[in-house]
Coordinates of C-alpha atoms and ligand atoms in Angstrom, one line a residue:
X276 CA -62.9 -48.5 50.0
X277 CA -63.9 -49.9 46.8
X278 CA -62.5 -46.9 44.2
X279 CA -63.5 -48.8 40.8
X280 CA -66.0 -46.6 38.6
X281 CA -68.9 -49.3 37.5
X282 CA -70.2 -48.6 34.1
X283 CA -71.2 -52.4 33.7
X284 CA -75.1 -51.1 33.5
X285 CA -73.8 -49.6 30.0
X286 CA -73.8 -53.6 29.0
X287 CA -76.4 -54.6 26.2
X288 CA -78.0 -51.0 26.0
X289 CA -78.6 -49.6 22.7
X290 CA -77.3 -45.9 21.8
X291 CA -77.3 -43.9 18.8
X292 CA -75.1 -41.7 18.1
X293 CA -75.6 -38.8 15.6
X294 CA -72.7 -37.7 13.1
X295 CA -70.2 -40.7 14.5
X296 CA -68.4 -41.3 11.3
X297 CA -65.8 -40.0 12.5
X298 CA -64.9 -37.0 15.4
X299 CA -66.4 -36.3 18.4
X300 CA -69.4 -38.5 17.5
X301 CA -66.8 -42.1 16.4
X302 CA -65.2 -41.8 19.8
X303 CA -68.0 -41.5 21.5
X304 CA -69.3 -44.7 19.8
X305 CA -65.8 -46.2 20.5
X306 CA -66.5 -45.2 24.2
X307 CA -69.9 -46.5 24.6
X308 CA -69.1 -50.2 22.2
X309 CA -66.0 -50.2 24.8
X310 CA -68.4 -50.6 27.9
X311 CA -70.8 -53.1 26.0
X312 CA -73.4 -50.9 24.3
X313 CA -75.0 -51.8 20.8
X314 CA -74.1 -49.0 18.7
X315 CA -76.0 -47.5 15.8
X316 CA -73.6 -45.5 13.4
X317 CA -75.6 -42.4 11.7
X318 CA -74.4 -39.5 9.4
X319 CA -75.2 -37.9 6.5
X320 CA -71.8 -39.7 4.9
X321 CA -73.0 -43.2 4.1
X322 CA -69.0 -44.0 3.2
X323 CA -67.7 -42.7 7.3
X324 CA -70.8 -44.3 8.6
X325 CA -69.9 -47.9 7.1
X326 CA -66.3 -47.8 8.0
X327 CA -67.3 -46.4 11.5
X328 CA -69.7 -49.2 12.2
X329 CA -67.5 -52.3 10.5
X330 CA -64.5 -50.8 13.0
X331 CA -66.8 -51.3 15.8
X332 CA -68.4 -54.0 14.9
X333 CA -64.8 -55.5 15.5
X334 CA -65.1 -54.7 19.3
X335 CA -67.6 -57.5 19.6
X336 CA -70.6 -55.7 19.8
X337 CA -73.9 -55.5 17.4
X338 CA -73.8 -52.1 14.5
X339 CA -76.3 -50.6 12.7
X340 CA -75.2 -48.2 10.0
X341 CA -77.5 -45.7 8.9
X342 CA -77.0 -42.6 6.6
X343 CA -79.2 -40.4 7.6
X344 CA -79.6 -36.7 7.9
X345 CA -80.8 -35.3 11.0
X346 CA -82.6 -32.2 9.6
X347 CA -84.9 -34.8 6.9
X348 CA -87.9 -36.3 9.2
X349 CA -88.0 -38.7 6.6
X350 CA -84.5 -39.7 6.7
X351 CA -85.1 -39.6 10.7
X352 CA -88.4 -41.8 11.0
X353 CA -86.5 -44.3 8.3
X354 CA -83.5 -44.6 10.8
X355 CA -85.6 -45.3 14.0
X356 CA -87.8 -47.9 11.8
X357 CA -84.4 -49.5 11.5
X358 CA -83.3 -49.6 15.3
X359 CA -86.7 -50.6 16.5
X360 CA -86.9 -53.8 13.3
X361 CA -82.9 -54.5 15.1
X362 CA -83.3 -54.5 18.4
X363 CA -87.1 -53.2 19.0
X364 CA -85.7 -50.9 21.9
X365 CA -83.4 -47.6 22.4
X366 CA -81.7 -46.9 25.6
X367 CA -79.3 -43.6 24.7
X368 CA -79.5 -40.7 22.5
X369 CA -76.2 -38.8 21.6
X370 CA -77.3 -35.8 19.4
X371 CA -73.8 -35.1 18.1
X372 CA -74.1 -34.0 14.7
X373 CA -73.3 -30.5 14.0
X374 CA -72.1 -28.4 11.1
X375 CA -70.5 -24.9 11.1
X376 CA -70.7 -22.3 7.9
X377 CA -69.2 -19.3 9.8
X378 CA -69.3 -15.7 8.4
X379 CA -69.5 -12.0 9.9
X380 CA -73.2 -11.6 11.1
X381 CA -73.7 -8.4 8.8
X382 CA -72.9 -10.8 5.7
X383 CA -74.4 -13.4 6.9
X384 CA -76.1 -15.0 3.9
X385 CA -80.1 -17.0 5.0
X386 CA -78.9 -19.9 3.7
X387 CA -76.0 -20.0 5.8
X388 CA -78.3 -19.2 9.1
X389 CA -80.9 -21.9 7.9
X390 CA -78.3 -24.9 7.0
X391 CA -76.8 -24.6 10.6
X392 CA -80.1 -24.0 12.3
X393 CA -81.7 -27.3 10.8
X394 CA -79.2 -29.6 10.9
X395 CA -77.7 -28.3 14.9
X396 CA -81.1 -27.7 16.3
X397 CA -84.7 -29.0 13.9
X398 CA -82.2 -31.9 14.3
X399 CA -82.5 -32.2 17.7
X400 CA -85.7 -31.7 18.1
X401 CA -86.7 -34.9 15.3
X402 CA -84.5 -37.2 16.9
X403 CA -85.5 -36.2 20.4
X404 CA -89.1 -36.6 19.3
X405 CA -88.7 -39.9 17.9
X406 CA -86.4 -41.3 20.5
X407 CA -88.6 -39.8 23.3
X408 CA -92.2 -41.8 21.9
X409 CA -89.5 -45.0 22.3
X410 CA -88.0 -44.7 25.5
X411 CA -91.5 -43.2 27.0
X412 CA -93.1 -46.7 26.8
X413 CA -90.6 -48.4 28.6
X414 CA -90.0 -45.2 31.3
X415 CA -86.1 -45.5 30.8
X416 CA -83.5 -43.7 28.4
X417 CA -81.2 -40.8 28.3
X418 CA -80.9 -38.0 25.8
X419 CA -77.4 -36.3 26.1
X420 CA -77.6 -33.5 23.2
X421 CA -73.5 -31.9 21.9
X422 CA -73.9 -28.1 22.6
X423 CA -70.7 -25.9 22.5
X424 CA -68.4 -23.3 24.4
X425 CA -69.7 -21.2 21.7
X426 CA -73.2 -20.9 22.8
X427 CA -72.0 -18.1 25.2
X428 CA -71.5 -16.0 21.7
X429 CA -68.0 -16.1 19.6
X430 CA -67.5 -13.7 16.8
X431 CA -68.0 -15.4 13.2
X432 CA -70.5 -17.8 14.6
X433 CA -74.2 -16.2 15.0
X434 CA -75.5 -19.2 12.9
X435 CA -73.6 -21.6 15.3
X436 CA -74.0 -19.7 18.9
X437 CA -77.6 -19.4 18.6
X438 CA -78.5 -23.0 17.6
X439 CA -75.6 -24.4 20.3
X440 CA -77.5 -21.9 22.8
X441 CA -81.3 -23.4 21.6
X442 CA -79.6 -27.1 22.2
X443 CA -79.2 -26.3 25.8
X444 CA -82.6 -24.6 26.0
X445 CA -84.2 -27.4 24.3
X446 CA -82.3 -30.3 26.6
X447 CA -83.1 -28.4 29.6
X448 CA -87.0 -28.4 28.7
X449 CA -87.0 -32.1 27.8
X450 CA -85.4 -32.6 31.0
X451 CA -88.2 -31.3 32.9
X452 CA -91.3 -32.6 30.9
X453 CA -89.8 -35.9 30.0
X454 CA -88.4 -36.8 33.9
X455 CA -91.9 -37.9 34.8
X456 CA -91.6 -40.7 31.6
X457 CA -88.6 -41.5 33.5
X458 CA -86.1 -40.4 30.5
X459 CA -82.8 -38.0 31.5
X460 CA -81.7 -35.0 29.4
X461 CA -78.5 -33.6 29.7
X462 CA -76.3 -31.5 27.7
X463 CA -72.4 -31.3 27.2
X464 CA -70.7 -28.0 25.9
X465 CA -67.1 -28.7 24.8
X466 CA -64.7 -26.3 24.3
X467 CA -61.8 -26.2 21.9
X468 CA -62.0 -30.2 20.8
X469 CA -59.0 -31.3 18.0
X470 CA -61.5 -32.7 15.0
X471 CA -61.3 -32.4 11.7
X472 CA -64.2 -29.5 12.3
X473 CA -61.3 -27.6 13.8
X474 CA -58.5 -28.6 11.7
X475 CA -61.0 -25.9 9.8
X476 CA -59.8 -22.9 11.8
X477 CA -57.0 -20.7 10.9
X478 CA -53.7 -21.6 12.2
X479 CA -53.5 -18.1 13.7
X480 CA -56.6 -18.5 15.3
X481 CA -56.1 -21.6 16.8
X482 CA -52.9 -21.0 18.4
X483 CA -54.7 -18.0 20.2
X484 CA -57.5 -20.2 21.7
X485 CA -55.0 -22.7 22.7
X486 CA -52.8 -19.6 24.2
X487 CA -56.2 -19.0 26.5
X488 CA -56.8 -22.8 27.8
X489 CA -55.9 -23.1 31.2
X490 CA -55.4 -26.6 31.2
X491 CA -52.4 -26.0 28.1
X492 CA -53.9 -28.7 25.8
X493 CA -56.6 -28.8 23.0
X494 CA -59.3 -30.9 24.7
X495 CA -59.4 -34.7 22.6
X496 CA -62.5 -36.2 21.2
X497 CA -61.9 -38.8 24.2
X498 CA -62.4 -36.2 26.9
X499 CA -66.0 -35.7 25.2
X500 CA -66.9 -39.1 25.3
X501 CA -65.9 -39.9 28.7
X502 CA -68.3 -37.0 29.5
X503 CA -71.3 -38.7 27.7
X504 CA -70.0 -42.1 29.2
X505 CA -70.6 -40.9 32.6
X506 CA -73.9 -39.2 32.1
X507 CA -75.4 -41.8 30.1
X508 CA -74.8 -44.5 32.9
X509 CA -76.3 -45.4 36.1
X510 CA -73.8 -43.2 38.5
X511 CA -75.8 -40.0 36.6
X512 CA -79.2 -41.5 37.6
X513 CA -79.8 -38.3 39.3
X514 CA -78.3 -35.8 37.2
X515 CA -81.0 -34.1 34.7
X516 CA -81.1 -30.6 32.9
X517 CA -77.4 -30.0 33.1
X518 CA -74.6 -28.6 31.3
X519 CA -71.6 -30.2 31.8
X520 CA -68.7 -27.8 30.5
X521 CA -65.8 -30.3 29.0
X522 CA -63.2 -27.1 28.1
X523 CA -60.3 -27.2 30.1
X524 CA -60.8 -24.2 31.8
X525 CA -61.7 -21.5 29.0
X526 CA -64.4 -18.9 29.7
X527 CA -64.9 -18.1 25.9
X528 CA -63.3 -19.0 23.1
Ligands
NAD780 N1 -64.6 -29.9 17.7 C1 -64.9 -29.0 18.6 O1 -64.0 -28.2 19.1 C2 -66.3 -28.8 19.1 C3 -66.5 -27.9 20.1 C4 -67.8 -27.7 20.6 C5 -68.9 -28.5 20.1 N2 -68.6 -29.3 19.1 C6 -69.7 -30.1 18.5 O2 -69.5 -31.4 18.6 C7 -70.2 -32.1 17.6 C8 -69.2 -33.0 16.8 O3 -68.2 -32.1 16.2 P1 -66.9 -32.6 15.5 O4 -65.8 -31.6 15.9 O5 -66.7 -34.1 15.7 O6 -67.2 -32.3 14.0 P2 -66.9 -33.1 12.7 O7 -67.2 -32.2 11.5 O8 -65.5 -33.7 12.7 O9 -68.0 -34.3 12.7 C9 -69.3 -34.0 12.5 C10 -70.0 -35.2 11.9 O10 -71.4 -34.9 11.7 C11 -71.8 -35.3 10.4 N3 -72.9 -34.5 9.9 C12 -72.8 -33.3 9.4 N4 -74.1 -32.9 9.0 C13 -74.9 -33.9 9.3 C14 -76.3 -34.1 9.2 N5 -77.1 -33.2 8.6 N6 -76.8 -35.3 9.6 C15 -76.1 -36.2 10.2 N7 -74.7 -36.1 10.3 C16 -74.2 -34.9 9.9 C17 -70.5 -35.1 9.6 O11 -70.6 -35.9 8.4 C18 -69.5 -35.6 10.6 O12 -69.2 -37.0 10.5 C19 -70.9 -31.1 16.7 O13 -72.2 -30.9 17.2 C20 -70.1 -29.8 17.1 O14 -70.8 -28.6 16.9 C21 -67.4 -29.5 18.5

């Protein structure tokens, strides 16, 4: 029996990943570029972007770096000009980039609830949007949109829970109106990841999360790409409107 996973049909596509200058988002850019895939680079930092894209440019594959900020349509529709003037197709969507300004829900300030909201969800949406009206002409392409563990509710986090929660609520819709344009949406909920997001958290609190993983390891920004890796390729080609948990075992953080 042949046992070799085939991610060759990952060769020549082009995928953009949101937020990649550097976490979650740069190794799953790194993950993609590894099997062949043209990579475009976006984040609001122009400076992670640029080194991002030059490091994986070095892996033999075409770049585009864009700084762009997901919750600016403008700054959206200016990004997709770019990758259509490149390479006049896109194949994947990663909607990666995600902020956090935490705070107890009774002090929660608006402008803390509307940062989070725009840039985790409206962000979302306007890349969705403009990657669907692509991918919709050519009946083929795969939106995989970064939720979180912490869409099930975590203390600190209402800002953060509620738009992780409205990512999968949103990917699971596109999945069903977009399937008959022949375009996948999936979502991937990680749990405890090591990234300089949670370098953030108290070392206190940390060492209790990592006290409740049953798999006795913080999850690496790897384990998150090879998640995407599989479900933006060929072997997923039936696979639409799911959740795949990427936690090591945790039931709430
Ligand atoms: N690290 C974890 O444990 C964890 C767990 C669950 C979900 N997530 C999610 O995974 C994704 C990546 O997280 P990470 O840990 O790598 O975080 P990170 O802070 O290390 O990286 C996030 C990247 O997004 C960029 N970004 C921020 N605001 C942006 C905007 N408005 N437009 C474009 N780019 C923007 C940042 O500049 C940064 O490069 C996020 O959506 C996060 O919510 C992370």
């Amino acid at each position: 029996m042949n046992t070799k996973v085939d991610f060759s049909d990952i060769k020549g596509q082009v995928a953009l990943v949101t937020g990649s200058g550097q976490g979650i988002g740069k190794a799953i850019a790194e993950k993609l570029a590894a099997h062949g895939a043209h990579i475009v680079i976006s984040d609001v930092n122009p400076e992670t972007a640029r080194k991002t894209a030059d490091e994986i440019a070095g892996m033999g594959v075409e770049t585009l770096s864009a700084a762009c900020d997901v919750s600016s349509k403008e700054q959206v529709d200016n990004m997709f000009q770019k990758i259509l003037e490149k390479w006049g197709k896109l194949d994947i969507l990663v909607n990666n980039a995600g902020i956090t300004m935490d705070g107890l829900f009774i002090r929660m300030k608006e402008e803390q609830w509307q940062k989070v909201l725009s840039v985790n969800l409206f962000g979302v949406f306007l890349c969705s949007q403009a990657a669907s009206n692509i991918m919709r002409k050519v009946r083929k392409g795969t939106i995989i949109s970064i939720s979180s563990i912490a869409a099930h509710g975590n203390p600190g986090q209402a800002n953060y829970s509620a738009s992780k929660a409205g990512v999968i609520g949103l990917s699971n819709t596109l999945a069903r109106e977009l399937a008959p344009l022949g375009i996948r949406s999936n979502a991937i909920a990680p749990g405890f990841i090591r990234t300089p997001m949670t370098d953030k958290i108290p070392e206190k609190h940390r060492e209790r999360i990592l006290a409740g993983i049953p798999l006795a390891r913080p999850g690496e920004p790897e384990d998150v790409a090879n998640a995407v890796l599989f479900l933006a390729s060929d072997l997923a080609s039936y696979i639409t409107g799911h959740v795949l948990d990427v936690n090591g075992g945790i039931t709430g953080l």
